[in-house]
Amino acid sequence: MKARARAAGEDIIDFGMGNPDLPTPQHIVDKLVEAVQDPKTHRYSNSRGIPGLRRAICSYYKKRFNVTLDPESEAIVTIGSKEGLANLAQAITSPGDIMLVPNPSYPIHPFGFILAGASIRHLPIGQGHSFLESLERAVKHSVPKPLAVVLNYPSNPTAEVVDLDFYRPIVEFCLKHGIYILSDLAYSEIYFDDVPPPSILEIPEAREIAVEFTSMSKTYSMPGWRIGFATGNKKLITALARIKSYLDYGAFTPIQVAAAAALNGPQDCVAEARAIYKARRDVLIEGLAAAGWQVPSPPASMFAWAPIPPQFAHLGSLEFSKLLLQEAKVAVAPGIGFGEYGDGHVRLALVENQHRIRQACRNIRQFFQEAGIAPATTVRRAPVASKQRAAS
């Protein structure tokens, strides 16, 4: 629908995909250009990742989380965190295995294991749900015993955050029952309350059963570069390395060199990106409130998890998303795409600049006013051509 609308010349403001729009910092781009000039970097790369990048990953974990890792056995480079999760699923899963996955969740969390032949038990998350209680109940009633559980905080799509006190009883429980933990920490550096999200590996015992995936896409605005990494349990890292050795030769070496420069270099760019996302969040939440749509302010991630206004709740997230696209020229991600427990929400990604966000909120307010659920306003929708978009 979005593609058809744009092909017809409509100006669609797109909050649908979590596709960072900020430019990759220049020093990272410069390192890529420098590395690609060397013909030696054009050959096949190591599927585990070049040693310099694995050392940079471990240095990042030491500085950020005070966690000491072995770059030879506890770190591996992935072609984005999605590839790492999917390939680990192939490496450790047999048909009939049971996986425990949050719902709603990022689609690769369940589907990586579904594609590997596993059966999925969904653990509802969000307000009114205790993850630990859901985990205990699922294990009690699962035959055979679950193989692993997926965690994702800050969460995509809900933007929920947790602290180490959340992780500790889960680690203890999974150790007791011999269940692996797969932690997705892709949004570890996109937080807004001055409290950095923790790593599950900060709990020493977690290394016995847990592996953690992180992405360079959001932290350093490198989504198209397809580079990330996994750290933690040696057995799981070895399993991932083995299947990757069958399937690929690793990311292009200059990209890995540039990724090492990102992790080892100045981090001002990370703070600047965080500030931009926070400013966009504030504009979005305030603008939606003025339009008559009360949406919780996300403490982290690059998403707002918006409950469907009561007047439209009967439609479900897919039909409401279609309506927003048709009537307000705003694209969002329907919550049903993240699992049935997400159907009462839509997800808005902070990937448009402040000018476009304000325009979207005006469009939504006009639409709501016409539907009789927003205060009267004289503001009119005035689409702006994409080439005229203001800076972030």
mmCIF file of C-alpha atoms in Angstrom:
data_model
loop_
_atom_site.group_PDB
_atom_site.id
_atom_site.type_symbol
_atom_site.label_atom_id
_atom_site.label_comp_id
_atom_site.label_asym_id
_atom_site.label_seq_id
_atom_site.Cartn_x
_atom_site.Cartn_y
_atom_site.Cartn_z
ATOM 1 C CA MET A 1 0.000 0.000 0.000
ATOM 2 C CA LYS A 2 2.832 2.369 0.864
ATOM 3 C CA ALA A 3 4.611 1.641 -2.406
ATOM 4 C CA ARG A 4 1.430 2.165 -4.416
ATOM 5 C CA ALA A 5 0.704 5.446 -2.632
ATOM 6 C CA ARG A 6 4.187 6.753 -3.321
ATOM 7 C CA ALA A 7 4.023 5.600 -6.935
ATOM 8 C CA ALA A 8 0.848 7.658 -7.214
ATOM 9 C CA GLY A 9 2.723 10.730 -5.989
ATOM 10 C CA GLU A 10 1.442 10.790 -2.411
ATOM 11 C CA ASP A 11 3.794 12.098 0.274
ATOM 12 C CA ILE A 12 3.928 9.279 2.828
ATOM 13 C CA ILE A 13 5.646 9.917 6.154
ATOM 14 C CA ASP A 14 7.172 6.570 7.007
ATOM 15 C CA PHE A 15 7.469 5.375 10.606
ATOM 16 C CA GLY A 16 7.035 1.763 9.538
ATOM 17 C CA MET A 17 10.511 0.238 9.370
ATOM 18 C CA GLY A 18 13.253 0.659 11.971
ATOM 19 C CA ASN A 19 15.681 1.745 9.279
ATOM 20 C CA PRO A 20 18.057 4.385 10.726
ATOM 21 C CA ASP A 21 18.188 7.481 8.540
ATOM 22 C CA LEU A 22 21.196 9.182 10.148
ATOM 23 C CA PRO A 23 24.420 9.111 8.111
ATOM 24 C CA THR A 24 27.213 6.802 9.176
ATOM 25 C CA PRO A 25 29.848 8.914 11.014
ATOM 26 C CA GLN A 26 32.531 10.192 8.670
ATOM 27 C CA HIS A 27 35.520 8.605 10.430
ATOM 28 C CA ILE A 28 33.929 5.180 9.936
ATOM 29 C CA VAL A 29 33.300 5.861 6.252
ATOM 30 C CA ASP A 30 36.875 7.109 5.862
ATOM 31 C CA LYS A 31 38.245 3.907 7.371
ATOM 32 C CA LEU A 32 36.176 1.850 4.944
ATOM 33 C CA VAL A 33 37.517 3.844 2.004
ATOM 34 C CA GLU A 34 41.076 3.455 3.276
ATOM 35 C CA ALA A 35 40.724 -0.298 3.778
ATOM 36 C CA VAL A 36 39.063 -0.965 0.438
ATOM 37 C CA GLN A 37 42.060 0.561 -1.362
ATOM 38 C CA ASP A 38 44.147 -2.425 -0.277
ATOM 39 C CA PRO A 39 43.579 -5.317 -2.734
ATOM 40 C CA LYS A 40 44.382 -7.822 0.019
ATOM 41 C CA THR A 41 41.082 -6.916 1.678
ATOM 42 C CA HIS A 42 39.134 -8.018 -1.402
ATOM 43 C CA ARG A 43 39.654 -11.723 -0.729
ATOM 44 C CA TYR A 44 37.467 -14.046 1.326
ATOM 45 C CA SER A 45 37.285 -13.082 4.976
ATOM 46 C CA ASN A 46 37.291 -15.280 8.059
ATOM 47 C CA SER A 47 33.763 -16.414 8.932
ATOM 48 C CA ARG A 48 34.470 -15.810 12.643
ATOM 49 C CA GLY A 49 35.532 -12.228 11.932
ATOM 50 C CA ILE A 50 38.928 -10.603 11.654
ATOM 51 C CA PRO A 51 40.992 -10.684 14.874
ATOM 52 C CA GLY A 52 41.119 -6.880 15.136
ATOM 53 C CA LEU A 53 37.344 -6.599 15.208
ATOM 54 C CA ARG A 54 36.931 -9.425 17.701
ATOM 55 C CA ARG A 55 39.418 -7.679 19.973
ATOM 56 C CA ALA A 56 37.504 -4.404 19.541
ATOM 57 C CA ILE A 57 34.258 -6.173 20.480
ATOM 58 C CA CYS A 58 35.821 -7.491 23.676
ATOM 59 C CA SER A 59 37.276 -4.072 24.453
ATOM 60 C CA TYR A 60 33.794 -2.557 24.050
ATOM 61 C CA TYR A 61 32.330 -5.072 26.486
ATOM 62 C CA LYS A 62 35.060 -4.306 29.007
ATOM 63 C CA LYS A 63 34.558 -0.533 28.782
ATOM 64 C CA ARG A 64 30.773 -0.562 28.578
ATOM 65 C CA PHE A 65 29.799 -3.464 30.853
ATOM 66 C CA ASN A 66 33.014 -4.305 32.739
ATOM 67 C CA VAL A 67 32.806 -7.799 31.250
ATOM 68 C CA THR A 68 36.049 -9.532 30.226
ATOM 69 C CA LEU A 69 35.736 -11.752 27.148
ATOM 70 C CA ASP A 70 38.154 -13.943 25.201
ATOM 71 C CA PRO A 71 38.220 -12.754 21.564
ATOM 72 C CA GLU A 72 39.180 -16.250 20.407
ATOM 73 C CA SER A 73 36.367 -18.200 22.045
ATOM 74 C CA GLU A 74 33.711 -15.789 23.330
ATOM 75 C CA ALA A 75 33.195 -13.369 20.432
ATOM 76 C CA ILE A 76 32.194 -13.766 16.811
ATOM 77 C CA VAL A 77 31.357 -11.288 14.061
ATOM 78 C CA THR A 78 27.950 -11.623 12.402
ATOM 79 C CA ILE A 79 26.390 -10.130 9.285
ATOM 80 C CA GLY A 80 24.017 -8.123 11.451
ATOM 81 C CA SER A 81 22.389 -9.486 14.592
ATOM 82 C CA LYS A 82 19.518 -10.986 12.568
ATOM 83 C CA GLU A 83 21.891 -13.285 10.657
ATOM 84 C CA GLY A 84 23.557 -14.328 13.890
ATOM 85 C CA LEU A 85 20.276 -15.231 15.562
ATOM 86 C CA ALA A 86 19.016 -17.142 12.529
ATOM 87 C CA ASN A 87 22.238 -19.088 12.046
ATOM 88 C CA LEU A 88 22.511 -19.959 15.741
ATOM 89 C CA ALA A 89 18.961 -21.301 15.506
ATOM 90 C CA GLN A 90 20.074 -23.559 12.654
ATOM 91 C CA ALA A 91 23.140 -24.609 14.629
ATOM 92 C CA ILE A 92 21.443 -25.702 17.851
ATOM 93 C CA THR A 93 17.886 -26.625 16.874
ATOM 94 C CA SER A 94 16.445 -29.978 15.843
ATOM 95 C CA PRO A 95 12.869 -30.543 14.632
ATOM 96 C CA GLY A 96 10.553 -30.789 17.612
ATOM 97 C CA ASP A 97 12.688 -28.719 19.978
ATOM 98 C CA ILE A 98 10.752 -26.155 22.013
ATOM 99 C CA MET A 99 11.802 -22.516 22.043
ATOM 100 C CA LEU A 100 10.468 -19.869 24.411
ATOM 101 C CA VAL A 101 10.023 -16.502 22.732
ATOM 102 C CA PRO A 102 8.519 -13.225 23.982
ATOM 103 C CA ASN A 103 5.316 -12.040 22.354
ATOM 104 C CA PRO A 104 5.226 -9.433 20.903
ATOM 105 C CA SER A 105 8.778 -9.728 19.600
ATOM 106 C CA TYR A 106 11.036 -8.948 16.675
ATOM 107 C CA PRO A 107 10.035 -11.495 13.993
ATOM 108 C CA ILE A 108 13.420 -13.248 13.682
ATOM 109 C CA HIS A 109 13.159 -14.333 17.324
ATOM 110 C CA PRO A 110 10.398 -16.873 16.650
ATOM 111 C CA PHE A 111 10.848 -17.398 12.918
ATOM 112 C CA GLY A 112 14.558 -18.166 13.068
ATOM 113 C CA PHE A 113 13.642 -21.221 15.114
ATOM 114 C CA ILE A 114 10.466 -22.033 13.209
ATOM 115 C CA LEU A 115 12.550 -22.230 10.036
ATOM 116 C CA ALA A 116 14.878 -24.629 11.864
ATOM 117 C CA GLY A 117 11.955 -26.899 12.728
ATOM 118 C CA ALA A 118 11.334 -25.884 16.331
ATOM 119 C CA SER A 119 8.031 -25.470 18.092
ATOM 120 C CA ILE A 120 7.440 -22.069 19.694
ATOM 121 C CA ARG A 121 5.885 -21.285 23.055
ATOM 122 C CA HIS A 122 5.062 -17.609 23.374
ATOM 123 C CA LEU A 123 5.708 -15.699 26.588
ATOM 124 C CA PRO A 124 3.493 -12.597 26.777
ATOM 125 C CA ILE A 125 5.376 -9.432 27.763
ATOM 126 C CA GLY A 126 4.396 -5.920 28.662
ATOM 127 C CA GLN A 127 2.113 -4.375 31.236
ATOM 128 C CA GLY A 128 0.346 -6.902 33.425
ATOM 129 C CA HIS A 129 2.719 -9.773 32.616
ATOM 130 C CA SER A 130 5.572 -11.179 34.723
ATOM 131 C CA PHE A 131 8.184 -12.621 32.384
ATOM 132 C CA LEU A 132 9.641 -14.864 35.074
ATOM 133 C CA GLU A 133 6.223 -16.268 35.984
ATOM 134 C CA SER A 134 5.446 -16.888 32.315
ATOM 135 C CA LEU A 135 8.829 -18.598 31.913
ATOM 136 C CA GLU A 136 8.282 -20.834 34.933
ATOM 137 C CA ARG A 137 4.803 -21.791 33.750
ATOM 138 C CA ALA A 138 5.990 -22.558 30.217
ATOM 139 C CA VAL A 139 8.809 -24.800 31.434
ATOM 140 C CA LYS A 140 6.500 -26.629 33.813
ATOM 141 C CA HIS A 141 4.056 -27.458 31.035
ATOM 142 C CA SER A 142 6.486 -28.141 28.179
ATOM 143 C CA VAL A 143 7.417 -31.612 26.959
ATOM 144 C CA PRO A 144 10.201 -31.937 26.004
ATOM 145 C CA LYS A 145 12.010 -29.384 28.121
ATOM 146 C CA PRO A 146 12.572 -26.094 26.251
ATOM 147 C CA LEU A 147 15.936 -25.715 24.577
ATOM 148 C CA ALA A 148 16.327 -21.953 24.956
ATOM 149 C CA VAL A 149 14.621 -18.677 25.756
ATOM 150 C CA VAL A 150 14.983 -15.382 23.884
ATOM 151 C CA LEU A 151 15.331 -12.057 25.719
ATOM 152 C CA ASN A 152 15.315 -8.630 24.058
ATOM 153 C CA TYR A 153 15.842 -5.505 26.165
ATOM 154 C CA PRO A 154 15.551 -2.694 25.241
ATOM 155 C CA SER A 155 12.691 -4.380 23.467
ATOM 156 C CA ASN A 156 11.701 -4.214 19.853
ATOM 157 C CA PRO A 157 8.819 -3.439 19.485
ATOM 158 C CA THR A 158 7.707 -2.436 22.998
ATOM 159 C CA ALA A 159 10.746 -0.282 23.989
ATOM 160 C CA GLU A 160 10.618 -1.849 27.477
ATOM 161 C CA VAL A 161 13.849 -1.758 29.478
ATOM 162 C CA VAL A 162 15.046 -3.886 32.404
ATOM 163 C CA ASP A 163 17.856 -3.859 34.956
ATOM 164 C CA LEU A 164 20.176 -6.565 36.254
ATOM 165 C CA ASP A 165 17.654 -7.504 38.942
ATOM 166 C CA PHE A 166 15.385 -8.648 36.102
ATOM 167 C CA TYR A 167 18.070 -10.885 34.624
ATOM 168 C CA ARG A 168 19.335 -12.515 37.835
ATOM 169 C CA PRO A 169 16.379 -14.816 38.639
ATOM 170 C CA ILE A 170 16.049 -15.739 34.959
ATOM 171 C CA VAL A 171 19.701 -16.766 34.810
ATOM 172 C CA GLU A 172 19.313 -18.749 38.030
ATOM 173 C CA PHE A 173 16.172 -20.486 36.743
ATOM 174 C CA CYS A 174 17.670 -21.339 33.347
ATOM 175 C CA LEU A 175 20.860 -22.652 34.937
ATOM 176 C CA LYS A 176 18.789 -24.920 37.136
ATOM 177 C CA HIS A 177 16.835 -26.292 34.181
ATOM 178 C CA GLY A 178 19.626 -26.356 31.589
ATOM 179 C CA ILE A 179 18.012 -23.822 29.264
ATOM 180 C CA TYR A 180 20.085 -21.570 27.005
ATOM 181 C CA ILE A 181 19.473 -17.808 26.984
ATOM 182 C CA LEU A 182 19.745 -15.828 23.757
ATOM 183 C CA SER A 183 19.854 -12.103 24.512
ATOM 184 C CA ASP A 184 19.278 -9.530 21.754
ATOM 185 C CA LEU A 185 20.941 -6.264 22.822
ATOM 186 C CA ALA A 186 20.663 -4.396 19.521
ATOM 187 C CA TYR A 187 19.430 -1.161 21.177
ATOM 188 C CA SER A 188 21.942 -1.039 24.034
ATOM 189 C CA GLU A 189 23.122 2.485 23.139
ATOM 190 C CA ILE A 190 19.764 4.075 22.267
ATOM 191 C CA TYR A 191 18.478 5.073 25.691
ATOM 192 C CA PHE A 192 17.058 8.342 26.997
ATOM 193 C CA ASP A 193 17.083 8.374 30.796
ATOM 194 C CA ASP A 194 20.855 8.418 31.466
ATOM 195 C CA VAL A 195 20.729 4.813 32.719
ATOM 196 C CA PRO A 196 22.538 2.605 30.179
ATOM 197 C CA PRO A 197 20.810 -0.745 29.635
ATOM 198 C CA PRO A 198 22.817 -3.636 31.113
ATOM 199 C CA SER A 199 24.166 -6.768 29.485
ATOM 200 C CA ILE A 200 23.056 -10.138 30.790
ATOM 201 C CA LEU A 201 26.749 -11.100 30.704
ATOM 202 C CA GLU A 202 27.309 -8.752 33.640
ATOM 203 C CA ILE A 203 25.968 -11.659 35.690
ATOM 204 C CA PRO A 204 29.000 -13.984 35.844
ATOM 205 C CA GLU A 205 26.953 -17.197 35.853
ATOM 206 C CA ALA A 206 25.234 -16.165 32.626
ATOM 207 C CA ARG A 207 28.333 -17.098 30.631
ATOM 208 C CA GLU A 208 27.519 -20.752 31.345
ATOM 209 C CA ILE A 209 24.285 -20.618 29.314
ATOM 210 C CA ALA A 210 23.895 -17.241 27.578
ATOM 211 C CA VAL A 211 24.957 -15.677 24.308
ATOM 212 C CA GLU A 212 24.262 -12.047 23.447
ATOM 213 C CA PHE A 213 23.760 -10.433 20.048
ATOM 214 C CA THR A 214 24.540 -6.802 19.327
ATOM 215 C CA SER A 215 24.247 -4.766 16.150
ATOM 216 C CA MET A 216 26.280 -1.884 14.773
ATOM 217 C CA SER A 217 23.223 -0.756 12.784
ATOM 218 C CA LYS A 218 21.609 1.465 15.384
ATOM 219 C CA THR A 219 24.578 2.470 17.529
ATOM 220 C CA TYR A 220 26.657 3.760 14.627
ATOM 221 C CA SER A 221 23.957 4.282 11.962
ATOM 222 C CA MET A 222 25.319 1.399 9.873
ATOM 223 C CA PRO A 223 22.164 -0.571 8.919
ATOM 224 C CA GLY A 224 23.072 -1.248 5.297
ATOM 225 C CA TRP A 225 26.596 -2.309 6.234
ATOM 226 C CA ARG A 226 25.218 -5.511 7.822
ATOM 227 C CA ILE A 227 27.636 -5.945 10.681
ATOM 228 C CA GLY A 228 27.091 -7.101 14.248
ATOM 229 C CA PHE A 229 28.479 -9.573 16.749
ATOM 230 C CA ALA A 230 27.697 -12.243 19.289
ATOM 231 C CA THR A 231 29.426 -12.805 22.623
ATOM 232 C CA GLY A 232 29.189 -15.150 25.558
ATOM 233 C CA ASN A 233 28.941 -18.899 26.059
ATOM 234 C CA LYS A 234 31.822 -20.681 24.338
ATOM 235 C CA LYS A 235 29.763 -23.685 23.280
ATOM 236 C CA LEU A 236 27.138 -21.533 21.571
ATOM 237 C CA ILE A 237 29.767 -19.305 19.949
ATOM 238 C CA THR A 238 31.518 -22.433 18.619
ATOM 239 C CA ALA A 239 28.230 -23.786 17.257
ATOM 240 C CA LEU A 240 27.540 -20.497 15.492
ATOM 241 C CA ALA A 241 31.092 -20.372 14.107
ATOM 242 C CA ARG A 242 30.749 -23.893 12.728
ATOM 243 C CA ILE A 243 27.537 -23.281 10.820
ATOM 244 C CA LYS A 244 28.780 -19.893 9.577
ATOM 245 C CA SER A 245 31.870 -21.629 8.201
ATOM 246 C CA TYR A 246 29.553 -23.756 6.052
ATOM 247 C CA LEU A 247 27.338 -20.891 4.919
ATOM 248 C CA ASP A 248 29.500 -17.806 4.409
ATOM 249 C CA TYR A 249 33.008 -16.347 4.456
ATOM 250 C CA GLY A 250 32.180 -13.512 6.774
ATOM 251 C CA ALA A 251 31.474 -9.858 6.134
ATOM 252 C CA PHE A 252 33.587 -7.948 3.593
ATOM 253 C CA THR A 253 36.926 -7.242 5.311
ATOM 254 C CA PRO A 254 36.880 -3.428 4.821
ATOM 255 C CA ILE A 255 33.507 -3.309 6.565
ATOM 256 C CA GLN A 256 34.976 -5.226 9.486
ATOM 257 C CA VAL A 257 37.967 -2.866 9.599
ATOM 258 C CA ALA A 258 35.576 0.108 9.654
ATOM 259 C CA ALA A 259 33.504 -1.555 12.387
ATOM 260 C CA ALA A 260 36.627 -1.933 14.523
ATOM 261 C CA ALA A 261 37.336 1.769 13.959
ATOM 262 C CA ALA A 262 33.812 2.545 15.130
ATOM 263 C CA LEU A 263 34.190 0.583 18.363
ATOM 264 C CA ASN A 264 37.731 1.804 19.081
ATOM 265 C CA GLY A 265 37.277 5.396 17.949
ATOM 266 C CA PRO A 266 35.573 8.492 19.387
ATOM 267 C CA GLN A 267 32.089 7.866 20.734
ATOM 268 C CA ASP A 268 30.742 11.406 20.379
ATOM 269 C CA CYS A 269 28.754 10.238 17.357
ATOM 270 C CA VAL A 270 26.857 7.741 19.519
ATOM 271 C CA ALA A 271 25.859 10.430 22.005
ATOM 272 C CA GLU A 272 24.837 12.736 19.154
ATOM 273 C CA ALA A 273 22.617 10.057 17.582
ATOM 274 C CA ARG A 274 21.076 9.346 20.967
ATOM 275 C CA ALA A 275 20.267 13.035 21.417
ATOM 276 C CA ILE A 276 18.632 13.196 17.984
ATOM 277 C CA TYR A 277 16.434 10.173 18.690
ATOM 278 C CA LYS A 278 15.473 11.614 22.072
ATOM 279 C CA ALA A 279 14.488 14.940 20.525
ATOM 280 C CA ARG A 280 12.439 13.149 17.883
ATOM 281 C CA ARG A 281 10.771 11.047 20.569
ATOM 282 C CA ASP A 282 9.740 14.147 22.502
ATOM 283 C CA VAL A 283 8.323 15.842 19.398
ATOM 284 C CA LEU A 284 6.396 12.701 18.453
ATOM 285 C CA ILE A 285 4.906 12.012 21.883
ATOM 286 C CA GLU A 286 3.913 15.659 22.410
ATOM 287 C CA GLY A 287 2.495 15.956 18.910
ATOM 288 C CA LEU A 288 0.434 12.788 19.208
ATOM 289 C CA ALA A 289 -0.898 13.924 22.583
ATOM 290 C CA ALA A 290 -2.006 17.193 20.995
ATOM 291 C CA ALA A 291 -3.744 15.142 18.319
ATOM 292 C CA GLY A 292 -5.673 13.223 20.977
ATOM 293 C CA TRP A 293 -3.518 10.080 20.942
ATOM 294 C CA GLN A 294 -1.921 9.257 24.286
ATOM 295 C CA VAL A 295 1.242 7.224 23.694
ATOM 296 C CA PRO A 296 3.744 6.257 26.428
ATOM 297 C CA SER A 297 7.125 7.908 26.038
ATOM 298 C CA PRO A 298 9.676 5.167 25.281
ATOM 299 C CA PRO A 299 12.682 5.098 27.655
ATOM 300 C CA ALA A 300 14.914 3.481 25.019
ATOM 301 C CA SER A 301 15.127 2.062 21.492
ATOM 302 C CA MET A 302 14.118 3.953 18.365
ATOM 303 C CA PHE A 303 10.434 3.033 18.626
ATOM 304 C CA ALA A 304 7.217 4.190 20.224
ATOM 305 C CA TRP A 305 4.777 1.382 21.052
ATOM 306 C CA ALA A 306 1.431 3.048 20.642
ATOM 307 C CA PRO A 307 -1.859 1.608 21.897
ATOM 308 C CA ILE A 308 -4.581 1.920 19.278
ATOM 309 C CA PRO A 309 -6.990 4.722 20.285
ATOM 310 C CA PRO A 310 -10.109 3.208 21.882
ATOM 311 C CA GLN A 311 -12.330 4.477 19.083
ATOM 312 C CA PHE A 312 -10.379 2.348 16.597
ATOM 313 C CA ALA A 313 -9.544 -0.620 18.830
ATOM 314 C CA HIS A 314 -12.177 -2.822 17.187
ATOM 315 C CA LEU A 315 -10.306 -2.597 13.896
ATOM 316 C CA GLY A 316 -7.150 -4.324 15.077
ATOM 317 C CA SER A 317 -3.656 -3.106 14.269
ATOM 318 C CA LEU A 318 -3.571 -4.032 10.582
ATOM 319 C CA GLU A 319 -6.778 -2.223 9.601
ATOM 320 C CA PHE A 320 -5.907 0.753 11.798
ATOM 321 C CA SER A 321 -2.496 0.970 10.093
ATOM 322 C CA LYS A 322 -4.179 0.908 6.693
ATOM 323 C CA LEU A 323 -6.495 3.688 7.826
ATOM 324 C CA LEU A 324 -3.585 5.853 8.999
ATOM 325 C CA LEU A 325 -1.891 5.370 5.654
ATOM 326 C CA GLN A 326 -5.002 6.221 3.663
ATOM 327 C CA GLU A 327 -6.319 9.108 5.734
ATOM 328 C CA ALA A 328 -3.232 10.638 7.392
ATOM 329 C CA LYS A 329 -0.542 9.599 4.892
ATOM 330 C CA VAL A 330 1.433 8.101 7.781
ATOM 331 C CA ALA A 331 2.913 4.590 7.648
ATOM 332 C CA VAL A 332 3.324 2.604 10.867
ATOM 333 C CA ALA A 333 4.033 -1.055 11.638
ATOM 334 C CA PRO A 334 0.928 -3.004 12.756
ATOM 335 C CA GLY A 335 1.468 -4.722 16.082
ATOM 336 C CA ILE A 336 0.103 -8.036 14.797
ATOM 337 C CA GLY A 337 3.322 -8.358 12.800
ATOM 338 C CA PHE A 338 5.159 -8.899 16.094
ATOM 339 C CA GLY A 339 2.776 -11.538 17.435
ATOM 340 C CA GLU A 340 -0.853 -11.808 18.415
ATOM 341 C CA TYR A 341 -0.231 -10.075 21.759
ATOM 342 C CA GLY A 342 0.820 -6.992 19.805
ATOM 343 C CA ASP A 343 -2.457 -6.557 17.951
ATOM 344 C CA GLY A 344 -3.653 -3.761 20.250
ATOM 345 C CA HIS A 345 -0.712 -1.548 19.280
ATOM 346 C CA VAL A 346 1.196 -0.093 16.360
ATOM 347 C CA ARG A 347 4.907 0.658 16.284
ATOM 348 C CA LEU A 348 6.293 4.026 15.176
ATOM 349 C CA ALA A 349 9.991 4.237 14.314
ATOM 350 C CA LEU A 350 11.888 7.471 14.989
ATOM 351 C CA VAL A 351 13.347 7.546 11.492
ATOM 352 C CA GLU A 352 11.903 10.824 10.216
ATOM 353 C CA ASN A 353 13.266 14.232 11.147
ATOM 354 C CA GLN A 354 11.470 16.610 13.511
ATOM 355 C CA HIS A 355 9.867 18.615 10.720
ATOM 356 C CA ARG A 356 8.341 15.467 9.220
ATOM 357 C CA ILE A 357 7.254 14.203 12.631
ATOM 358 C CA ARG A 358 5.371 17.447 13.275
ATOM 359 C CA GLN A 359 3.774 17.189 9.866
ATOM 360 C CA ALA A 360 2.702 13.606 10.614
ATOM 361 C CA CYS A 361 1.152 14.678 13.909
ATOM 362 C CA ARG A 362 -0.780 17.447 12.138
ATOM 363 C CA ASN A 363 -2.032 14.913 9.605
ATOM 364 C CA ILE A 364 -3.107 12.527 12.347
ATOM 365 C CA ARG A 365 -4.821 15.302 14.284
ATOM 366 C CA GLN A 366 -6.746 16.322 11.172
ATOM 367 C CA PHE A 367 -7.759 12.713 10.558
ATOM 368 C CA PHE A 368 -8.835 12.256 14.183
ATOM 369 C CA GLN A 369 -10.795 15.516 14.062
ATOM 370 C CA GLU A 370 -12.646 14.334 10.976
ATOM 371 C CA ALA A 371 -13.369 11.078 12.817
ATOM 372 C CA GLY A 372 -14.716 13.073 15.754
ATOM 373 C CA ILE A 373 -12.099 12.082 18.338
ATOM 374 C CA ALA A 374 -9.758 15.093 18.443
ATOM 375 C CA PRO A 375 -10.251 18.731 19.469
ATOM 376 C CA ALA A 376 -11.122 21.095 16.664
ATOM 377 C CA THR A 377 -8.157 22.672 14.956
ATOM 378 C CA THR A 378 -7.479 24.997 12.107
ATOM 379 C CA VAL A 379 -4.341 23.069 11.169
ATOM 380 C CA ARG A 380 -4.547 21.589 7.695
ATOM 381 C CA ARG A 381 -2.546 18.794 6.191
ATOM 382 C CA ALA A 382 0.069 20.312 3.955
ATOM 383 C CA PRO A 383 2.230 17.545 2.494
ATOM 384 C CA VAL A 384 5.806 18.544 1.812
ATOM 385 C CA ALA A 385 7.747 16.976 -1.024
ATOM 386 C CA SER A 386 10.425 14.623 0.207
ATOM 387 C CA LYS A 387 13.192 16.612 -1.463
ATOM 388 C CA GLN A 388 12.246 19.588 0.746
ATOM 389 C CA ARG A 389 12.638 17.735 4.038
ATOM 390 C CA ALA A 390 14.363 19.694 6.730
ATOM 391 C CA ALA A 391 17.448 18.480 8.552
ATOM 392 C CA SER A 392 17.040 16.395 11.665
#
